[in-house]
Amino acid sequence: MRETRPALAETLSRIGSLIGDGRSRDDVLDVEQLSNESGVPRDVVRMLLDGEEPPAEDITDRIVRRIVHLRETRLRPDGTRHSYDEIAASYGASRASLSNLVNSRRKTPSPQTPSPQMPSRQALSRQGLSEQVPSEQVLSEQVPSQQTGERRPARSGGPLASTQAGIETFFFGQPNGWLSAEPQTSLDNALQSVLHGLEREAADPMARLRGTHGLRELAARAPQLAEEELQLVTDWIDTILQRRNAQRVRGSGSDSSHTEGH
C-alpha cells in the first residue's frame, strides 16, 4: 500500500501533467464531487489540493461524520435517506445503538479536549480507577507515530469497529475502511477516477472531444473563431474520422479473410 501523503502528491502531480494546455486544474477537479465521493469536507478538500495539512480529527468523530454524510449522499432510488433502522438491522444492531452513537458524538466535546466534568484517562489511572466505556461505542486513543512522534488517532476498535464494518458493507458491499480513512487517503481514492479519465484521453486524442465537457468547450469557442479557422477544425475532425473508418474497414477485412481461410 502506498504511503498516504506521497500517494496523494503523486496523484496530483500526475493529474497536473495530463491536464494539458487550455485547461486548469479547476476544469477537471470538482471539489463538490470529490467531497461527496471521499467524505472529506469541501474546505479540507481544497486544503489538500493546495498541499496543506488537514486539521486533526478524532477518529470516532470522523466515522460518525461520514456515517451522516453517507445517509445524505447515498440515497435510496426514490431519493430518500436510508433509515437508522434499515442500516443497523443489516448488521444485526439496533436503531438505538446507531442513532445514540451519532447523536452523542454530535453533542459531546471531542475526546481530544476533555471537559471539566470528565477526567482524563491519565487522571483516572493515577486515582487507581478505570474509565467506563459505553457499551455501544469505543472512543479512540491518541497514539504517537513511530516515524514522527506526532500523535495521531488510532484505528477504531471493539464495538465501533463492528459498526464501521457493518455500515461499510451496507453502502459499499464490503468493509473497505472508507469511514475511518485519513483525509489524504480518501481524497486520493476519489481522484483515481479523474486520473484514469485523463490517462484515457492521453491515449486517445478523440476521447476529450467525445466527452461532454470537450464538446461543450468546442461549441463555446466556435463563435470566437474566424471562418477559415473553424474550417481548419472541421477538416481536422473529418481527417481523424476518415482515418478511423479506414482502420475499421481494414480490420474487418482482415477478420473476414482469416475466417474464409479456415
PDB file of C-alpha atoms in Angstrom:
ATOM      1  CA  MET A   1       0.000   0.000   0.000  1.00  0.00           C
ATOM      2  CA  ARG A   2       1.356   3.445  -0.887  1.00  0.00           C
ATOM      3  CA  GLU A   3       2.002   5.852   1.974  1.00  0.00           C
ATOM      4  CA  THR A   4      -0.784   8.410   2.304  1.00  0.00           C
ATOM      5  CA  ARG A   5       0.952  11.724   1.670  1.00  0.00           C
ATOM      6  CA  PRO A   6       3.295  10.630  -1.153  1.00  0.00           C
ATOM      7  CA  ALA A   7       0.379   8.828  -2.812  1.00  0.00           C
ATOM      8  CA  LEU A   8      -1.790  11.951  -2.912  1.00  0.00           C
ATOM      9  CA  ALA A   9       1.089  14.151  -4.049  1.00  0.00           C
ATOM     10  CA  GLU A  10       1.942  11.649  -6.781  1.00  0.00           C
ATOM     11  CA  THR A  11      -1.667  11.517  -7.990  1.00  0.00           C
ATOM     12  CA  LEU A  12      -1.980  15.321  -8.093  1.00  0.00           C
ATOM     13  CA  SER A  13       1.339  15.629  -9.918  1.00  0.00           C
ATOM     14  CA  ARG A  14       0.219  13.071 -12.496  1.00  0.00           C
ATOM     15  CA  ILE A  15      -3.110  14.848 -12.981  1.00  0.00           C
ATOM     16  CA  GLY A  16      -1.291  18.152 -13.422  1.00  0.00           C
ATOM     17  CA  SER A  17       0.933  16.675 -16.121  1.00  0.00           C
ATOM     18  CA  LEU A  18      -2.067  15.285 -18.024  1.00  0.00           C
ATOM     19  CA  ILE A  19      -4.336  18.331 -17.974  1.00  0.00           C
ATOM     20  CA  GLY A  20      -2.582  19.896 -20.952  1.00  0.00           C
ATOM     21  CA  ASP A  21      -2.829  23.346 -22.461  1.00  0.00           C
ATOM     22  CA  GLY A  22      -6.065  25.285 -22.410  1.00  0.00           C
ATOM     23  CA  ARG A  23      -7.345  23.747 -19.171  1.00  0.00           C
ATOM     24  CA  SER A  24      -6.669  24.380 -15.497  1.00  0.00           C
ATOM     25  CA  ARG A  25      -6.958  22.077 -12.517  1.00  0.00           C
ATOM     26  CA  ASP A  26     -10.316  23.652 -11.702  1.00  0.00           C
ATOM     27  CA  ASP A  27     -11.615  22.479 -15.078  1.00  0.00           C
ATOM     28  CA  VAL A  28     -11.105  18.817 -14.201  1.00  0.00           C
ATOM     29  CA  LEU A  29     -11.387  18.728 -10.387  1.00  0.00           C
ATOM     30  CA  ASP A  30     -14.871  19.284  -8.989  1.00  0.00           C
ATOM     31  CA  VAL A  31     -14.471  19.997  -5.259  1.00  0.00           C
ATOM     32  CA  GLU A  32     -18.121  19.248  -4.545  1.00  0.00           C
ATOM     33  CA  GLN A  33     -17.981  15.877  -6.294  1.00  0.00           C
ATOM     34  CA  LEU A  34     -14.662  14.965  -4.674  1.00  0.00           C
ATOM     35  CA  SER A  35     -16.118  15.817  -1.270  1.00  0.00           C
ATOM     36  CA  ASN A  36     -19.188  13.659  -1.896  1.00  0.00           C
ATOM     37  CA  GLU A  37     -17.120  10.691  -3.067  1.00  0.00           C
ATOM     38  CA  SER A  38     -14.447  10.898  -0.373  1.00  0.00           C
ATOM     39  CA  GLY A  39     -16.438  12.045   2.659  1.00  0.00           C
ATOM     40  CA  VAL A  40     -13.862  14.815   3.176  1.00  0.00           C
ATOM     41  CA  PRO A  41     -15.376  18.280   3.833  1.00  0.00           C
ATOM     42  CA  ARG A  42     -15.102  20.735   0.955  1.00  0.00           C
ATOM     43  CA  ASP A  43     -12.777  23.121   2.767  1.00  0.00           C
ATOM     44  CA  VAL A  44     -10.442  20.246   3.654  1.00  0.00           C
ATOM     45  CA  VAL A  45     -10.503  19.034   0.036  1.00  0.00           C
ATOM     46  CA  ARG A  46      -9.340  22.495  -1.044  1.00  0.00           C
ATOM     47  CA  MET A  47      -6.583  22.455   1.594  1.00  0.00           C
ATOM     48  CA  LEU A  48      -5.325  19.065   0.437  1.00  0.00           C
ATOM     49  CA  LEU A  49      -5.413  20.080  -3.229  1.00  0.00           C
ATOM     50  CA  ASP A  50      -3.255  23.082  -2.284  1.00  0.00           C
ATOM     51  CA  GLY A  51      -0.765  20.849  -0.478  1.00  0.00           C
ATOM     52  CA  GLU A  52      -1.783  21.894   3.033  1.00  0.00           C
ATOM     53  CA  GLU A  53      -2.167  19.651   6.063  1.00  0.00           C
ATOM     54  CA  PRO A  54      -5.754  18.945   7.187  1.00  0.00           C
ATOM     55  CA  PRO A  55      -6.813  19.776  10.754  1.00  0.00           C
ATOM     56  CA  ALA A  56      -6.577  16.983  13.335  1.00  0.00           C
ATOM     57  CA  GLU A  57      -9.769  14.991  13.811  1.00  0.00           C
ATOM     58  CA  ASP A  58     -10.606  12.274  16.319  1.00  0.00           C
ATOM     59  CA  ILE A  59     -11.269   9.022  14.513  1.00  0.00           C
ATOM     60  CA  THR A  60     -14.650   8.464  16.179  1.00  0.00           C
ATOM     61  CA  ASP A  61     -15.782  11.948  15.174  1.00  0.00           C
ATOM     62  CA  ARG A  62     -14.618  11.215  11.626  1.00  0.00           C
ATOM     63  CA  ILE A  63     -16.525   7.933  11.463  1.00  0.00           C
ATOM     64  CA  VAL A  64     -19.719   9.497  12.795  1.00  0.00           C
ATOM     65  CA  ARG A  65     -19.446  12.482  10.447  1.00  0.00           C
ATOM     66  CA  ARG A  66     -19.050  10.142   7.497  1.00  0.00           C
ATOM     67  CA  ILE A  67     -21.984   7.996   8.599  1.00  0.00           C
ATOM     68  CA  VAL A  68     -24.111  11.139   8.419  1.00  0.00           C
ATOM     69  CA  HIS A  69     -22.507  12.017   5.078  1.00  0.00           C
ATOM     70  CA  LEU A  70     -23.366   8.609   3.619  1.00  0.00           C
ATOM     71  CA  ARG A  71     -27.003   8.932   4.637  1.00  0.00           C
ATOM     72  CA  GLU A  72     -27.162  12.366   2.998  1.00  0.00           C
ATOM     73  CA  THR A  73     -25.396  11.472  -0.258  1.00  0.00           C
ATOM     74  CA  ARG A  74     -26.096   7.748  -0.867  1.00  0.00           C
ATOM     75  CA  LEU A  75     -29.861   7.854  -1.137  1.00  0.00           C
ATOM     76  CA  ARG A  76     -32.496   5.253  -1.923  1.00  0.00           C
ATOM     77  CA  PRO A  77     -33.717   5.022  -5.538  1.00  0.00           C
ATOM     78  CA  ASP A  78     -36.713   7.155  -4.548  1.00  0.00           C
ATOM     79  CA  GLY A  79     -34.400   9.938  -3.320  1.00  0.00           C
ATOM     80  CA  THR A  80     -34.989   9.439   0.409  1.00  0.00           C
ATOM     81  CA  ARG A  81     -32.368   8.679   3.040  1.00  0.00           C
ATOM     82  CA  HIS A  82     -31.806   5.206   4.433  1.00  0.00           C
ATOM     83  CA  SER A  83     -33.185   4.951   7.953  1.00  0.00           C
ATOM     84  CA  TYR A  84     -31.124   4.092  11.012  1.00  0.00           C
ATOM     85  CA  ASP A  85     -33.413   1.053  11.442  1.00  0.00           C
ATOM     86  CA  GLU A  86     -32.575  -0.179   7.950  1.00  0.00           C
ATOM     87  CA  ILE A  87     -28.819   0.365   8.287  1.00  0.00           C
ATOM     88  CA  ALA A  88     -28.475  -1.080  11.796  1.00  0.00           C
ATOM     89  CA  ALA A  89     -30.629  -4.113  11.010  1.00  0.00           C
ATOM     90  CA  SER A  90     -28.318  -5.017   8.120  1.00  0.00           C
ATOM     91  CA  TYR A  91     -25.531  -5.929  10.562  1.00  0.00           C
ATOM     92  CA  GLY A  92     -27.659  -7.127  13.468  1.00  0.00           C
ATOM     93  CA  ALA A  93     -27.672  -3.980  15.603  1.00  0.00           C
ATOM     94  CA  SER A  94     -30.492  -1.858  16.968  1.00  0.00           C
ATOM     95  CA  ARG A  95     -31.582   1.525  15.707  1.00  0.00           C
ATOM     96  CA  ALA A  96     -30.972   2.981  19.156  1.00  0.00           C
ATOM     97  CA  SER A  97     -27.326   1.895  19.225  1.00  0.00           C
ATOM     98  CA  LEU A  98     -26.586   3.599  15.904  1.00  0.00           C
ATOM     99  CA  SER A  99     -28.592   6.754  16.486  1.00  0.00           C
ATOM    100  CA  ASN A 100     -27.153   7.104  20.003  1.00  0.00           C
ATOM    101  CA  LEU A 101     -23.631   6.848  18.603  1.00  0.00           C
ATOM    102  CA  VAL A 102     -24.295   9.572  16.040  1.00  0.00           C
ATOM    103  CA  ASN A 103     -26.150  11.876  18.424  1.00  0.00           C
ATOM    104  CA  SER A 104     -23.653  11.503  21.270  1.00  0.00           C
ATOM    105  CA  ARG A 105     -20.706  12.476  19.080  1.00  0.00           C
ATOM    106  CA  ARG A 106     -22.606  15.452  17.711  1.00  0.00           C
ATOM    107  CA  LYS A 107     -23.364  16.809  21.165  1.00  0.00           C
ATOM    108  CA  THR A 108     -20.313  15.988  23.276  1.00  0.00           C
ATOM    109  CA  PRO A 109     -16.817  17.519  23.113  1.00  0.00           C
ATOM    110  CA  SER A 110     -14.095  15.626  21.276  1.00  0.00           C
ATOM    111  CA  PRO A 111     -12.111  13.222  23.467  1.00  0.00           C
ATOM    112  CA  GLN A 112      -9.033  15.220  22.449  1.00  0.00           C
ATOM    113  CA  THR A 113     -10.252  18.063  24.713  1.00  0.00           C
ATOM    114  CA  PRO A 114     -11.877  16.525  27.817  1.00  0.00           C
ATOM    115  CA  SER A 115     -14.498  18.661  29.536  1.00  0.00           C
ATOM    116  CA  PRO A 116     -14.013  19.751  33.171  1.00  0.00           C
ATOM    117  CA  GLN A 117     -16.716  17.271  34.209  1.00  0.00           C
ATOM    118  CA  MET A 118     -14.934  14.330  32.542  1.00  0.00           C
ATOM    119  CA  PRO A 119     -11.495  13.455  33.969  1.00  0.00           C
ATOM    120  CA  SER A 120      -8.912  12.208  31.516  1.00  0.00           C
ATOM    121  CA  ARG A 121      -7.805   8.583  31.280  1.00  0.00           C
ATOM    122  CA  GLN A 122      -4.455   9.592  32.792  1.00  0.00           C
ATOM    123  CA  ALA A 123      -6.143  11.210  35.803  1.00  0.00           C
ATOM    124  CA  LEU A 124      -8.323   8.162  36.347  1.00  0.00           C
ATOM    125  CA  SER A 125      -5.265   5.935  36.167  1.00  0.00           C
ATOM    126  CA  ARG A 126      -3.464   7.957  38.845  1.00  0.00           C
ATOM    127  CA  GLN A 127      -6.510   7.534  41.083  1.00  0.00           C
ATOM    128  CA  GLY A 128      -6.495   3.764  40.540  1.00  0.00           C
ATOM    129  CA  LEU A 129      -9.815   3.924  38.681  1.00  0.00           C
ATOM    130  CA  SER A 130     -10.851   2.642  35.288  1.00  0.00           C
ATOM    131  CA  GLU A 131     -12.952   4.580  32.826  1.00  0.00           C
ATOM    132  CA  GLN A 132     -16.312   3.101  31.843  1.00  0.00           C
ATOM    133  CA  VAL A 133     -16.549   2.884  28.073  1.00  0.00           C
ATOM    134  CA  PRO A 134     -20.080   2.972  26.623  1.00  0.00           C
ATOM    135  CA  SER A 135     -21.182  -0.493  25.532  1.00  0.00           C
ATOM    136  CA  GLU A 136     -22.091   0.640  22.015  1.00  0.00           C
ATOM    137  CA  GLN A 137     -19.073   2.859  21.446  1.00  0.00           C
ATOM    138  CA  VAL A 138     -15.295   2.755  21.822  1.00  0.00           C
ATOM    139  CA  LEU A 139     -13.508   6.090  21.721  1.00  0.00           C
ATOM    140  CA  SER A 140     -10.131   6.263  20.032  1.00  0.00           C
ATOM    141  CA  GLU A 141      -6.850   6.686  21.865  1.00  0.00           C
ATOM    142  CA  GLN A 142      -4.253   9.143  20.592  1.00  0.00           C
ATOM    143  CA  VAL A 143      -1.068   7.206  19.790  1.00  0.00           C
ATOM    144  CA  PRO A 144       2.354   8.568  18.722  1.00  0.00           C
ATOM    145  CA  SER A 145       3.559   7.935  15.192  1.00  0.00           C
ATOM    146  CA  GLN A 146       6.719   5.825  15.093  1.00  0.00           C
ATOM    147  CA  GLN A 147       8.105   7.949  12.271  1.00  0.00           C
ATOM    148  CA  THR A 148       7.469  11.495  13.543  1.00  0.00           C
ATOM    149  CA  GLY A 149       6.352  11.211  17.138  1.00  0.00           C
ATOM    150  CA  GLU A 150       3.211  13.128  16.135  1.00  0.00           C
ATOM    151  CA  ARG A 151       0.090  11.982  17.956  1.00  0.00           C
ATOM    152  CA  ARG A 152      -2.486  10.577  15.589  1.00  0.00           C
ATOM    153  CA  PRO A 153      -5.856   8.859  16.110  1.00  0.00           C
ATOM    154  CA  ALA A 154      -5.650   5.087  16.429  1.00  0.00           C
ATOM    155  CA  ARG A 155      -7.864   2.788  14.409  1.00  0.00           C
ATOM    156  CA  SER A 156     -11.329   2.118  15.686  1.00  0.00           C
ATOM    157  CA  GLY A 157     -11.727  -0.996  17.810  1.00  0.00           C
ATOM    158  CA  GLY A 158     -14.283  -3.093  19.671  1.00  0.00           C
ATOM    159  CA  PRO A 159     -17.965  -2.389  19.023  1.00  0.00           C
ATOM    160  CA  LEU A 160     -17.114   0.679  16.927  1.00  0.00           C
ATOM    161  CA  ALA A 161     -15.087  -1.480  14.532  1.00  0.00           C
ATOM    162  CA  SER A 162     -18.010  -3.863  14.009  1.00  0.00           C
ATOM    163  CA  THR A 163     -20.341  -0.894  13.498  1.00  0.00           C
ATOM    164  CA  GLN A 164     -17.943   0.532  10.907  1.00  0.00           C
ATOM    165  CA  ALA A 165     -17.687  -2.788   9.070  1.00  0.00           C
ATOM    166  CA  GLY A 166     -21.479  -3.205   9.070  1.00  0.00           C
ATOM    167  CA  ILE A 167     -22.162   0.280   7.700  1.00  0.00           C
ATOM    168  CA  GLU A 168     -19.467  -0.005   5.020  1.00  0.00           C
ATOM    169  CA  THR A 169     -20.913  -3.344   3.960  1.00  0.00           C
ATOM    170  CA  PHE A 170     -24.387  -1.785   3.758  1.00  0.00           C
ATOM    171  CA  PHE A 171     -23.258   1.066   1.482  1.00  0.00           C
ATOM    172  CA  PHE A 172     -20.312  -0.471  -0.403  1.00  0.00           C
ATOM    173  CA  GLY A 173     -20.907  -4.228  -0.311  1.00  0.00           C
ATOM    174  CA  GLN A 174     -17.911  -4.971   1.899  1.00  0.00           C
ATOM    175  CA  PRO A 175     -15.773  -3.360   4.636  1.00  0.00           C
ATOM    176  CA  ASN A 176     -13.297  -1.046   2.906  1.00  0.00           C
ATOM    177  CA  GLY A 177     -12.094   1.393   5.569  1.00  0.00           C
ATOM    178  CA  TRP A 178     -13.978   4.288   3.953  1.00  0.00           C
ATOM    179  CA  LEU A 179     -15.391   5.599   7.224  1.00  0.00           C
ATOM    180  CA  SER A 180     -12.077   5.829   9.080  1.00  0.00           C
ATOM    181  CA  ALA A 181      -9.554   6.507   6.298  1.00  0.00           C
ATOM    182  CA  GLU A 182      -7.348   9.569   6.680  1.00  0.00           C
ATOM    183  CA  PRO A 183      -8.432  12.545   4.526  1.00  0.00           C
ATOM    184  CA  GLN A 184      -5.375  12.192   2.278  1.00  0.00           C
ATOM    185  CA  THR A 185      -6.185   8.551   1.536  1.00  0.00           C
ATOM    186  CA  SER A 186      -9.876   9.286   0.984  1.00  0.00           C
ATOM    187  CA  LEU A 187      -9.159  12.108  -1.445  1.00  0.00           C
ATOM    188  CA  ASP A 188      -6.504  10.086  -3.274  1.00  0.00           C
ATOM    189  CA  ASN A 189      -9.023   7.279  -3.799  1.00  0.00           C
ATOM    190  CA  ALA A 190     -11.634   9.724  -5.099  1.00  0.00           C
ATOM    191  CA  LEU A 191      -9.098  11.235  -7.527  1.00  0.00           C
ATOM    192  CA  GLN A 192      -8.356   7.903  -9.191  1.00  0.00           C
ATOM    193  CA  SER A 193     -11.376   8.116 -11.495  1.00  0.00           C
ATOM    194  CA  VAL A 194     -10.251  11.597 -12.612  1.00  0.00           C
ATOM    195  CA  LEU A 195      -6.704  10.349 -13.193  1.00  0.00           C
ATOM    196  CA  HIS A 196      -7.861   7.326 -15.179  1.00  0.00           C
ATOM    197  CA  GLY A 197     -10.084   9.532 -17.322  1.00  0.00           C
ATOM    198  CA  LEU A 198      -7.171  11.832 -18.152  1.00  0.00           C
ATOM    199  CA  GLU A 199      -4.973   8.834 -18.938  1.00  0.00           C
ATOM    200  CA  ARG A 200      -7.606   7.558 -21.376  1.00  0.00           C
ATOM    201  CA  GLU A 201      -7.714  10.982 -23.017  1.00  0.00           C
ATOM    202  CA  ALA A 202      -3.930  11.000 -23.371  1.00  0.00           C
ATOM    203  CA  ALA A 203      -4.048   7.586 -25.060  1.00  0.00           C
ATOM    204  CA  ASP A 204      -6.974   8.547 -27.322  1.00  0.00           C
ATOM    205  CA  PRO A 205      -6.917  12.090 -28.810  1.00  0.00           C
ATOM    206  CA  MET A 206     -10.613  11.839 -29.636  1.00  0.00           C
ATOM    207  CA  ALA A 207     -11.634  10.975 -26.076  1.00  0.00           C
ATOM    208  CA  ARG A 208     -11.654  14.570 -24.895  1.00  0.00           C
ATOM    209  CA  LEU A 209     -13.654  15.675 -27.926  1.00  0.00           C
ATOM    210  CA  ARG A 210     -16.200  12.909 -27.389  1.00  0.00           C
ATOM    211  CA  GLY A 211     -16.587  13.850 -23.721  1.00  0.00           C
ATOM    212  CA  THR A 212     -19.455  16.134 -22.782  1.00  0.00           C
ATOM    213  CA  HIS A 213     -17.208  18.905 -21.496  1.00  0.00           C
ATOM    214  CA  GLY A 214     -14.987  18.688 -24.571  1.00  0.00           C
ATOM    215  CA  LEU A 215     -17.901  19.129 -26.968  1.00  0.00           C
ATOM    216  CA  ARG A 216     -19.318  21.981 -24.915  1.00  0.00           C
ATOM    217  CA  GLU A 217     -15.922  23.666 -24.816  1.00  0.00           C
ATOM    218  CA  LEU A 218     -15.513  23.329 -28.564  1.00  0.00           C
ATOM    219  CA  ALA A 219     -19.028  24.636 -29.205  1.00  0.00           C
ATOM    220  CA  ALA A 220     -18.486  27.553 -26.834  1.00  0.00           C
ATOM    221  CA  ARG A 221     -15.258  28.560 -28.566  1.00  0.00           C
ATOM    222  CA  ALA A 222     -16.579  28.174 -32.117  1.00  0.00           C
ATOM    223  CA  PRO A 223     -18.095  31.705 -32.323  1.00  0.00           C
ATOM    224  CA  GLN A 224     -14.670  33.143 -31.421  1.00  0.00           C
ATOM    225  CA  LEU A 225     -13.052  31.543 -34.471  1.00  0.00           C
ATOM    226  CA  ALA A 226     -12.779  33.103 -37.880  1.00  0.00           C
ATOM    227  CA  GLU A 227     -14.454  31.204 -40.704  1.00  0.00           C
ATOM    228  CA  GLU A 228     -11.097  29.962 -42.007  1.00  0.00           C
ATOM    229  CA  GLU A 229     -10.068  28.757 -38.515  1.00  0.00           C
ATOM    230  CA  LEU A 230     -13.374  26.994 -37.988  1.00  0.00           C
ATOM    231  CA  GLN A 231     -12.945  25.253 -41.342  1.00  0.00           C
ATOM    232  CA  LEU A 232      -9.500  24.034 -40.253  1.00  0.00           C
ATOM    233  CA  VAL A 233     -11.007  22.498 -37.090  1.00  0.00           C
ATOM    234  CA  THR A 234     -13.758  20.845 -39.129  1.00  0.00           C
ATOM    235  CA  ASP A 235     -11.236  19.465 -41.623  1.00  0.00           C
ATOM    236  CA  TRP A 236      -9.096  18.138 -38.780  1.00  0.00           C
ATOM    237  CA  ILE A 237     -12.050  16.292 -37.265  1.00  0.00           C
ATOM    238  CA  ASP A 238     -13.058  14.910 -40.681  1.00  0.00           C
ATOM    239  CA  THR A 239      -9.494  13.679 -41.307  1.00  0.00           C
ATOM    240  CA  ILE A 240      -9.373  11.843 -37.976  1.00  0.00           C
ATOM    241  CA  LEU A 241     -12.789  10.273 -38.525  1.00  0.00           C
ATOM    242  CA  GLN A 242     -11.854   9.145 -42.056  1.00  0.00           C
ATOM    243  CA  ARG A 243      -8.639   7.599 -40.744  1.00  0.00           C
ATOM    244  CA  ARG A 244     -10.544   5.742 -38.045  1.00  0.00           C
ATOM    245  CA  ASN A 245     -13.124   4.472 -40.524  1.00  0.00           C
ATOM    246  CA  ALA A 246     -10.358   3.233 -42.825  1.00  0.00           C
ATOM    247  CA  GLN A 247      -8.736   1.404 -39.925  1.00  0.00           C
ATOM    248  CA  ARG A 248     -12.047  -0.261 -39.076  1.00  0.00           C
ATOM    249  CA  VAL A 249     -12.549  -1.345 -42.711  1.00  0.00           C
ATOM    250  CA  ARG A 250      -9.053  -2.817 -42.898  1.00  0.00           C
ATOM    251  CA  GLY A 251      -9.599  -4.543 -39.559  1.00  0.00           C
ATOM    252  CA  SER A 252     -12.915  -6.093 -40.611  1.00  0.00           C
ATOM    253  CA  GLY A 253     -11.447  -7.178 -43.963  1.00  0.00           C
ATOM    254  CA  SER A 254      -8.591  -8.899 -42.211  1.00  0.00           C
ATOM    255  CA  ASP A 255     -11.013 -10.719 -39.936  1.00  0.00           C
ATOM    256  CA  SER A 256     -13.099 -11.885 -42.921  1.00  0.00           C
ATOM    257  CA  SER A 257     -10.056 -13.197 -44.795  1.00  0.00           C
ATOM    258  CA  HIS A 258      -8.912 -15.025 -41.728  1.00  0.00           C
ATOM    259  CA  THR A 259     -12.342 -16.659 -41.340  1.00  0.00           C
ATOM    260  CA  GLU A 260     -12.546 -17.717 -45.020  1.00  0.00           C
ATOM    261  CA  GLY A 261      -9.070 -19.255 -44.849  1.00  0.00           C
ATOM    262  CA  HIS A 262     -10.334 -21.623 -42.211  1.00  0.00           C
TER     263      HIS A 262
END
